[in-house]
Amino acid sequence: MESFIYQAQPARVIFGSGTAAQLADEAQRLGLKRLLILCTPGQAALAERARQWAGERVVGIFAGATMHTPVDVTERALRVVQDLHADGVVSIGGGSTIGLGKAIALRTDLPQIVLPTTYAGSEMTPILGETKDGLKTTQRSPRILPETVIYDVDLSLSLPSPISALSAFNAIAHAVEALYAPDTNPIISLMAQEGVRTLVRALPQLIETPHDPAVRSDMLYGAWLCSYCLGNTTMGLHHKLCHTLGGAFNLPHAETHTIVLPYVLEFNAPVIPDAMARLCHAMNDDDPVNTLLALERACRIPMALKDIGMPEEGIAGAVQQLLANPYANPRPLETIELTTLLEHAWAGTGSRAIG
Ligand code: NAD
């Protein structure tokens, strides 16, 4: 066993079906008496249900959360926090809502209780991405990490199957990169392997029976494990590439992750034998790249960057941007290989041409 450092993140996790009803108890545990509930406009009805679960502790609902955590939305929400003298926030929704809660916590240190409704995984990380004047910046801080996360399987039942599948591939990407991260450790590897195993086994069942609570429970459990990996390691080429493409071409988050993942894994595979062995074990298959591609096809989700709005002529610029900002990746980056990788992901060839 090689030496390693393991730093646990101090979040409390409640997992199960019907667990949202424990919201009042969890607020009490944190000593919170004036909760502001956050959600997107589309999840306002769900926020009303959260008001019931939390009882008289709720002082208001801010239903203005939106993608990419724009700073002007955060500033509006902060005024509501101030006006209502809120002493804590409840974020109910996906990564967009959770991002708003984190942005408020960063500025006020208010405690956060999060009820995730997608598999994107932001709730387990001390990371916040914000946008201002079209520019996205990312930062880490212990203040950003939510105090309590209530995973209620019932809240994920309404997430449509294609969005669920995309969100799950996004989660798998966190675990895959954690397996070869420079700061990975044996505990994270266990969680990553189990997260991938659970999601890869549950995804075909999700397509067949999307409303089966047992399948949704596995999906959420796997997503939690993967998001813990994201919050505890440094991500590599895959996340950097998706961030670059998302910013440059305004591509949708989960779709970009889903499409790019098999190609980056294929690129890194020759230099990550331990991670590949763990992935083979987790997927019960000796070809993780093709397993991912086959699963994506079965889920009938976009398989090519050209199909989600990336222009082919953007490839060269994206490669330049990637090479200009060095970061951790097990395989050194070269212009030719990166260009080939992106050409394949753009066309959705699914081929094995990346040497
Ligand atoms: P999202 O929060 O934007 O949700 C997508 C849409 O689905 C929204 O309109 C939402 O209202 C709706 N929705 C959510 N749950 C639903 C449900 N159960 N049923 C029906 N509709 C539902 O998207 P997301 O994929 O959860 O999150 C993506 C965002 O999170 C990105 O901006 C990404 O950058 C961020 N993110 C951040 C981190 C981090 O660590 N900071 C990690 C992962 C993702």
Short mmCIF file of C-alpha atoms and ligand atoms in Angstrom, two decimals:
data_model
loop_
_atom_site.label_atom_id
_atom_site.label_comp_id
_atom_site.label_asym_id
_atom_site.label_seq_id
_atom_site.Cartn_x
_atom_site.Cartn_y
_atom_site.Cartn_z
CA MET A 1 0.00 0.00 0.00
CA GLU A 2 1.42 3.39 -0.99
CA SER A 3 1.15 6.27 1.48
CA PHE A 4 -1.84 8.59 1.08
CA ILE A 5 -3.84 11.43 2.64
CA TYR A 6 -7.56 11.12 3.26
CA GLN A 7 -9.50 14.21 4.37
CA ALA A 8 -13.18 13.58 5.16
CA GLN A 9 -15.62 16.33 4.18
CA PRO A 10 -17.86 17.23 7.12
CA ALA A 11 -21.30 16.81 5.54
CA ARG A 12 -24.18 14.91 7.12
CA VAL A 13 -26.07 12.62 4.72
CA ILE A 14 -29.58 11.29 5.18
CA PHE A 15 -30.57 8.75 2.54
CA GLY A 16 -33.80 6.91 1.81
CA SER A 17 -37.37 7.17 0.64
CA GLY A 18 -39.57 9.80 2.29
CA THR A 19 -36.55 11.36 4.02
CA ALA A 20 -37.59 14.90 2.98
CA ALA A 21 -40.07 14.74 5.84
CA GLN A 22 -37.04 14.97 8.15
CA LEU A 23 -36.33 18.52 6.99
CA ALA A 24 -37.76 20.12 10.16
CA ASP A 25 -35.69 17.80 12.38
CA GLU A 26 -32.54 18.58 10.45
CA ALA A 27 -33.17 22.34 10.67
CA GLN A 28 -33.70 21.92 14.41
CA ARG A 29 -30.45 19.97 14.68
CA LEU A 30 -28.61 22.90 13.07
CA GLY A 31 -30.45 25.39 15.30
CA LEU A 32 -32.12 27.10 12.32
CA LYS A 33 -35.35 29.03 12.84
CA ARG A 34 -35.68 31.20 9.71
CA LEU A 35 -35.23 29.18 6.53
CA LEU A 36 -35.22 30.55 3.00
CA ILE A 37 -36.11 27.87 0.44
CA LEU A 38 -34.37 28.08 -2.96
CA CYS A 39 -35.55 26.50 -6.22
CA THR A 40 -35.82 27.08 -9.98
CA PRO A 41 -39.06 28.57 -11.36
CA GLY A 42 -39.93 25.05 -12.64
CA GLN A 43 -39.72 23.53 -9.18
CA ALA A 44 -41.79 26.12 -7.28
CA ALA A 45 -44.48 23.53 -6.46
CA LEU A 46 -41.84 21.27 -4.94
CA ALA A 47 -40.56 24.20 -2.87
CA GLU A 48 -44.09 24.60 -1.51
CA ARG A 49 -43.96 20.96 -0.41
CA ALA A 50 -40.64 21.68 1.29
CA ARG A 51 -42.39 24.50 3.15
CA GLN A 52 -44.79 21.87 4.54
CA TRP A 53 -41.92 19.58 5.55
CA ALA A 54 -40.04 22.39 7.31
CA GLY A 55 -43.09 23.87 9.06
CA GLU A 56 -43.19 27.32 10.63
CA ARG A 57 -39.43 27.72 10.31
CA VAL A 58 -39.80 28.83 6.67
CA VAL A 59 -39.72 32.61 6.15
CA GLY A 60 -39.82 32.59 2.34
CA ILE A 61 -39.21 30.94 -1.03
CA PHE A 62 -36.85 32.32 -3.67
CA ALA A 63 -37.78 30.60 -6.95
CA GLY A 64 -35.24 32.38 -9.18
CA ALA A 65 -32.35 29.87 -9.34
CA THR A 66 -31.00 29.46 -12.85
CA MET A 67 -28.19 27.74 -14.78
CA HIS A 68 -24.53 28.73 -14.29
CA THR A 69 -25.20 30.63 -11.01
CA PRO A 70 -25.22 34.20 -12.39
CA VAL A 71 -23.97 36.70 -9.80
CA ASP A 72 -26.92 39.07 -10.37
CA VAL A 73 -29.35 36.31 -9.35
CA THR A 74 -27.26 35.65 -6.23
CA GLU A 75 -27.36 39.36 -5.40
CA ARG A 76 -31.16 39.39 -5.68
CA ALA A 77 -31.39 36.32 -3.45
CA LEU A 78 -29.02 37.93 -0.93
CA ARG A 79 -31.36 40.92 -0.63
CA VAL A 80 -34.19 38.49 0.17
CA VAL A 81 -31.98 36.74 2.75
CA GLN A 82 -31.32 40.11 4.38
CA ASP A 83 -34.93 41.38 4.24
CA LEU A 84 -36.28 38.16 5.76
CA HIS A 85 -33.43 37.76 8.29
CA ALA A 86 -32.95 34.19 7.11
CA ASP A 87 -30.57 32.11 9.22
CA GLY A 88 -30.24 29.21 6.79
CA VAL A 89 -31.03 28.14 3.22
CA VAL A 90 -32.74 25.03 1.92
CA SER A 91 -31.81 24.21 -1.68
CA ILE A 92 -34.28 21.84 -3.31
CA GLY A 93 -33.44 20.91 -6.90
CA GLY A 94 -30.50 20.18 -9.16
CA GLY A 95 -27.08 21.73 -9.59
CA SER A 96 -28.47 25.14 -10.54
CA THR A 97 -30.39 25.56 -7.28
CA ILE A 98 -27.60 24.06 -5.21
CA GLY A 99 -25.17 26.50 -6.86
CA LEU A 100 -27.29 29.43 -5.69
CA GLY A 101 -27.34 28.08 -2.12
CA LYS A 102 -23.57 27.71 -2.20
CA ALA A 103 -23.11 31.25 -3.56
CA ILE A 104 -25.21 32.60 -0.68
CA ALA A 105 -23.32 30.49 1.87
CA LEU A 106 -19.97 31.70 0.52
CA ARG A 107 -20.98 35.31 1.15
CA THR A 108 -22.90 34.90 4.41
CA ASP A 109 -21.67 31.61 5.94
CA LEU A 110 -25.33 30.62 6.40
CA PRO A 111 -25.80 26.86 6.86
CA GLN A 112 -27.25 24.93 3.91
CA ILE A 113 -29.60 21.98 3.86
CA VAL A 114 -29.76 20.44 0.39
CA LEU A 115 -32.38 18.13 -1.10
CA PRO A 116 -30.98 17.07 -4.50
CA THR A 117 -33.39 16.07 -7.25
CA THR A 118 -30.85 15.18 -9.96
CA TYR A 119 -27.63 13.11 -10.04
CA ALA A 120 -25.27 15.99 -10.90
CA GLY A 121 -23.60 15.87 -7.47
CA SER A 122 -22.90 19.49 -6.58
CA GLU A 123 -24.20 18.92 -3.03
CA MET A 124 -21.09 16.94 -2.04
CA THR A 125 -18.48 19.44 -3.14
CA PRO A 126 -16.90 22.59 -1.68
CA ILE A 127 -16.79 23.94 -5.25
CA LEU A 128 -18.78 26.84 -6.71
CA GLY A 129 -18.90 27.92 -10.34
CA GLU A 130 -20.39 31.39 -10.93
CA THR A 131 -20.90 33.56 -13.99
CA LYS A 132 -20.55 37.30 -14.30
CA ASP A 133 -20.59 39.24 -17.59
CA GLY A 134 -20.49 35.93 -19.47
CA LEU A 135 -17.37 34.72 -17.64
CA LYS A 136 -17.44 31.58 -15.49
CA THR A 137 -15.12 31.35 -12.50
CA THR A 138 -14.73 28.41 -10.13
CA GLN A 139 -13.60 28.47 -6.53
CA ARG A 140 -13.27 26.12 -3.54
CA SER A 141 -13.97 26.97 0.08
CA PRO A 142 -15.09 25.04 3.17
CA ARG A 143 -17.92 27.62 3.46
CA ILE A 144 -19.33 26.36 0.15
CA LEU A 145 -19.84 22.76 1.30
CA PRO A 146 -23.44 22.16 2.45
CA GLU A 147 -23.88 21.11 6.09
CA THR A 148 -26.66 18.57 5.55
CA VAL A 149 -27.78 16.66 2.47
CA ILE A 150 -31.13 14.90 2.50
CA TYR A 151 -31.31 12.40 -0.36
CA ASP A 152 -34.95 11.47 -0.83
CA VAL A 153 -35.37 8.90 -3.60
CA ASP A 154 -38.99 10.04 -4.07
CA LEU A 155 -37.82 13.47 -5.26
CA SER A 156 -35.88 11.89 -8.13
CA LEU A 157 -38.85 9.90 -9.49
CA SER A 158 -40.09 12.83 -11.58
CA LEU A 159 -36.76 13.38 -13.35
CA PRO A 160 -37.43 12.31 -16.97
CA SER A 161 -35.47 9.20 -18.09
CA PRO A 162 -33.20 10.86 -20.70
CA ILE A 163 -32.25 13.64 -18.25
CA SER A 164 -31.72 11.01 -15.54
CA ALA A 165 -29.43 9.01 -17.80
CA LEU A 166 -27.42 12.08 -18.80
CA SER A 167 -27.13 13.13 -15.18
CA ALA A 168 -25.93 9.61 -14.27
CA PHE A 169 -23.19 9.63 -16.95
CA ASN A 170 -22.14 13.01 -15.58
CA ALA A 171 -21.85 11.30 -12.17
CA ILE A 172 -19.88 8.36 -13.61
CA ALA A 173 -17.41 10.86 -15.07
CA HIS A 174 -16.66 12.15 -11.54
CA ALA A 175 -15.82 8.63 -10.35
CA VAL A 176 -13.76 7.75 -13.42
CA GLU A 177 -11.53 10.81 -13.02
CA ALA A 178 -11.27 10.25 -9.24
CA LEU A 179 -9.75 6.82 -9.94
CA TYR A 180 -6.73 8.39 -11.64
CA ALA A 181 -6.63 11.74 -9.81
CA PRO A 182 -3.23 12.82 -8.42
CA ASP A 183 -4.78 13.05 -4.93
CA THR A 184 -6.85 9.88 -5.04
CA ASN A 185 -6.61 7.39 -2.18
CA PRO A 186 -7.83 3.85 -1.42
CA ILE A 187 -11.06 5.06 0.25
CA ILE A 188 -12.03 7.26 -2.70
CA SER A 189 -11.18 4.41 -5.09
CA LEU A 190 -13.58 2.13 -3.21
CA MET A 191 -16.34 4.71 -3.43
CA ALA A 192 -15.63 5.43 -7.10
CA GLN A 193 -15.68 1.75 -8.02
CA GLU A 194 -18.90 1.16 -6.10
CA GLY A 195 -20.48 4.30 -7.59
CA VAL A 196 -19.69 3.19 -11.14
CA ARG A 197 -20.82 -0.38 -10.43
CA THR A 198 -24.15 0.79 -9.02
CA LEU A 199 -24.91 3.23 -11.83
CA VAL A 200 -23.84 0.94 -14.69
CA ARG A 201 -26.05 -1.82 -13.27
CA ALA A 202 -29.01 0.52 -12.64
CA LEU A 203 -28.99 2.41 -15.96
CA PRO A 204 -30.47 -0.38 -18.14
CA GLN A 205 -33.16 -0.88 -15.50
CA LEU A 206 -33.87 2.84 -15.51
CA ILE A 207 -34.67 2.66 -19.23
CA GLU A 208 -37.06 -0.24 -18.65
CA THR A 209 -38.75 0.95 -15.46
CA PRO A 210 -38.00 4.63 -14.82
CA HIS A 211 -40.52 4.90 -12.00
CA ASP A 212 -39.31 1.88 -10.04
CA PRO A 213 -38.29 3.25 -6.60
CA ALA A 214 -35.71 0.46 -6.15
CA VAL A 215 -33.95 1.44 -9.39
CA ARG A 216 -34.13 5.14 -8.47
CA SER A 217 -32.69 4.31 -5.06
CA ASP A 218 -29.67 2.62 -6.69
CA MET A 219 -29.28 5.55 -9.08
CA LEU A 220 -29.25 8.08 -6.26
CA TYR A 221 -26.91 5.99 -4.10
CA GLY A 222 -24.47 5.59 -6.99
CA ALA A 223 -24.68 9.29 -7.79
CA TRP A 224 -23.95 10.19 -4.16
CA LEU A 225 -20.81 8.03 -4.14
CA CYS A 226 -19.62 9.57 -7.40
CA SER A 227 -20.26 13.12 -6.20
CA TYR A 228 -18.28 12.42 -3.03
CA CYS A 229 -15.37 11.47 -5.30
CA LEU A 230 -15.77 14.74 -7.20
CA GLY A 231 -15.61 16.77 -3.99
CA ASN A 232 -12.53 14.99 -2.71
CA THR A 233 -10.16 14.77 -5.64
CA THR A 234 -8.71 16.91 -8.41
CA MET A 235 -10.40 16.27 -11.73
CA GLY A 236 -8.37 15.83 -14.95
CA LEU A 237 -8.69 16.19 -18.72
CA HIS A 238 -12.33 15.15 -18.89
CA HIS A 239 -13.67 17.85 -16.56
CA LYS A 240 -11.31 20.46 -17.96
CA LEU A 241 -12.37 19.67 -21.50
CA CYS A 242 -16.09 19.78 -20.65
CA HIS A 243 -15.60 23.08 -18.81
CA THR A 244 -13.75 24.52 -21.81
CA LEU A 245 -16.36 23.34 -24.33
CA GLY A 246 -19.28 24.41 -22.16
CA GLY A 247 -17.85 27.90 -21.74
CA ALA A 248 -16.74 28.37 -25.34
CA PHE A 249 -19.85 27.06 -27.10
CA ASN A 250 -22.51 27.25 -24.39
CA LEU A 251 -23.02 23.48 -24.57
CA PRO A 252 -25.37 21.74 -22.11
CA HIS A 253 -23.51 20.43 -19.04
CA ALA A 254 -24.62 16.80 -18.66
CA GLU A 255 -24.74 16.10 -22.42
CA THR A 256 -21.17 17.35 -22.86
CA HIS A 257 -19.92 15.14 -20.02
CA THR A 258 -21.75 12.12 -21.40
CA ILE A 259 -20.41 12.47 -24.92
CA VAL A 260 -16.81 13.28 -24.00
CA LEU A 261 -16.25 10.64 -21.29
CA PRO A 262 -15.58 7.51 -23.42
CA TYR A 263 -13.11 9.40 -25.61
CA VAL A 264 -11.12 10.80 -22.69
CA LEU A 265 -11.10 7.40 -21.03
CA GLU A 266 -9.81 5.84 -24.23
CA PHE A 267 -7.10 8.52 -24.41
CA ASN A 268 -5.95 7.98 -20.81
CA ALA A 269 -6.39 4.18 -20.76
CA PRO A 270 -2.82 3.22 -21.74
CA VAL A 271 -1.34 5.01 -18.69
CA ILE A 272 -3.95 4.16 -16.01
CA PRO A 273 -3.82 0.35 -15.63
CA ASP A 274 -5.05 0.36 -12.00
CA ALA A 275 -8.03 2.60 -12.76
CA MET A 276 -8.90 0.51 -15.82
CA ALA A 277 -8.75 -2.69 -13.76
CA ARG A 278 -11.14 -1.17 -11.23
CA LEU A 279 -13.48 0.00 -13.99
CA CYS A 280 -13.46 -3.47 -15.59
CA HIS A 281 -14.38 -4.90 -12.22
CA ALA A 282 -17.07 -2.28 -11.62
CA MET A 283 -18.61 -2.75 -15.07
CA ASN A 284 -18.13 -6.53 -15.10
CA ASP A 285 -16.63 -6.16 -18.56
CA ASP A 286 -13.08 -6.02 -19.91
CA ASP A 287 -13.75 -3.00 -22.13
CA PRO A 288 -14.96 0.03 -20.11
CA VAL A 289 -14.86 2.40 -23.10
CA ASN A 290 -17.19 0.25 -25.17
CA THR A 291 -19.38 -0.51 -22.15
CA LEU A 292 -19.95 3.23 -21.74
CA LEU A 293 -20.65 3.74 -25.44
CA ALA A 294 -23.09 0.81 -25.54
CA LEU A 295 -24.90 2.07 -22.44
CA GLU A 296 -25.19 5.56 -23.91
CA ARG A 297 -26.61 4.15 -27.14
CA ALA A 298 -29.13 2.10 -25.17
CA CYS A 299 -30.22 5.23 -23.31
CA ARG A 300 -30.90 7.00 -26.63
CA ILE A 301 -29.10 10.19 -25.64
CA PRO A 302 -26.91 12.45 -27.82
CA MET A 303 -23.66 10.72 -28.81
CA ALA A 304 -21.83 13.49 -30.70
CA LEU A 305 -20.77 17.05 -29.87
CA LYS A 306 -22.01 18.12 -33.32
CA ASP A 307 -25.52 17.12 -32.22
CA ILE A 308 -25.52 19.42 -29.20
CA GLY A 309 -24.37 22.56 -30.95
CA MET A 310 -20.57 22.47 -31.17
CA PRO A 311 -19.21 23.85 -34.47
CA GLU A 312 -16.50 21.68 -36.09
CA GLU A 313 -14.32 24.74 -36.64
CA GLY A 314 -14.24 25.22 -32.87
CA ILE A 315 -12.05 22.13 -32.34
CA ALA A 316 -8.69 23.83 -32.97
CA GLY A 317 -9.47 26.72 -30.62
CA ALA A 318 -10.63 24.37 -27.87
CA VAL A 319 -7.38 22.36 -28.15
CA GLN A 320 -5.35 25.58 -27.90
CA GLN A 321 -7.28 26.67 -24.84
CA LEU A 322 -6.69 23.31 -23.17
CA LEU A 323 -2.97 23.35 -23.86
CA ALA A 324 -2.65 26.94 -22.64
CA ASN A 325 -3.88 26.03 -19.14
CA PRO A 326 -1.90 23.08 -17.78
CA TYR A 327 -3.54 20.87 -15.15
CA ALA A 328 -3.36 17.39 -13.73
CA ASN A 329 -3.88 14.52 -16.17
CA PRO A 330 -2.16 11.14 -16.12
CA ARG A 331 -1.30 11.31 -19.85
CA PRO A 332 0.52 14.39 -21.14
CA LEU A 333 -1.48 16.40 -23.64
CA GLU A 334 -0.31 16.84 -27.22
CA THR A 335 -1.99 18.84 -29.97
CA ILE A 336 -2.38 15.94 -32.40
CA GLU A 337 -3.89 13.45 -29.95
CA LEU A 338 -6.20 16.05 -28.41
CA THR A 339 -7.39 17.13 -31.84
CA THR A 340 -8.09 13.50 -32.78
CA LEU A 341 -9.95 12.98 -29.51
CA LEU A 342 -12.15 16.01 -30.11
CA GLU A 343 -12.74 15.14 -33.75
CA HIS A 344 -14.06 11.74 -32.68
CA ALA A 345 -16.20 13.17 -29.89
CA TRP A 346 -17.51 15.82 -32.28
CA ALA A 347 -18.49 13.25 -34.92
CA GLY A 348 -19.56 10.62 -32.37
CA THR A 349 -17.59 7.94 -34.19
CA GLY A 350 -17.32 5.73 -31.13
CA SER A 351 -14.25 4.28 -32.85
CA ARG A 352 -11.03 3.11 -31.28
CA ALA A 353 -8.74 5.43 -33.23
CA ILE A 354 -7.14 7.40 -30.43
CA GLY A 355 -3.61 6.01 -30.06
P1 NAD B 1 -30.30 21.79 -13.18
O1 NAD B 1 -30.22 22.02 -11.74
O2 NAD B 1 -30.15 22.98 -14.07
O3 NAD B 1 -31.67 21.05 -13.49
C1 NAD B 1 -32.07 20.88 -14.83
C2 NAD B 1 -33.58 21.12 -14.96
O4 NAD B 1 -34.27 19.99 -14.44
C3 NAD B 1 -34.07 22.36 -14.19
O5 NAD B 1 -34.99 23.04 -14.98
C4 NAD B 1 -34.76 21.76 -12.97
O6 NAD B 1 -35.80 22.59 -12.49
C5 NAD B 1 -35.26 20.43 -13.51
N1 NAD B 1 -35.33 19.36 -12.51
C6 NAD B 1 -34.43 19.10 -11.55
N2 NAD B 1 -34.81 18.01 -10.85
C7 NAD B 1 -35.97 17.57 -11.37
C8 NAD B 1 -36.84 16.47 -11.08
N3 NAD B 1 -36.56 15.58 -10.11
N4 NAD B 1 -37.94 16.32 -11.82
C9 NAD B 1 -38.21 17.18 -12.85
N5 NAD B 1 -37.43 18.22 -13.17
C10 NAD B 1 -36.31 18.41 -12.44
O7 NAD B 1 -29.22 20.73 -13.72
P2 NAD B 1 -28.23 19.68 -13.03
O8 NAD B 1 -27.82 18.78 -14.12
O9 NAD B 1 -28.76 19.12 -11.77
O10 NAD B 1 -27.00 20.58 -12.61
C11 NAD B 1 -26.14 21.14 -13.57
C12 NAD B 1 -25.46 22.35 -12.99
O11 NAD B 1 -24.81 21.99 -11.78
C13 NAD B 1 -24.39 22.90 -13.92
O12 NAD B 1 -24.46 24.31 -13.91
C14 NAD B 1 -23.09 22.43 -13.27
O13 NAD B 1 -22.02 23.30 -13.55
C15 NAD B 1 -23.45 22.40 -11.83
N6 NAD B 1 -22.65 21.43 -11.06
C16 NAD B 1 -21.82 21.93 -10.13
C17 NAD B 1 -21.04 21.07 -9.38
C18 NAD B 1 -20.13 21.62 -8.33
O14 NAD B 1 -19.48 20.86 -7.65
N7 NAD B 1 -20.07 22.92 -8.15
C19 NAD B 1 -21.12 19.69 -9.58
C20 NAD B 1 -22.00 19.21 -10.55
C21 NAD B 1 -22.77 20.10 -11.29
#
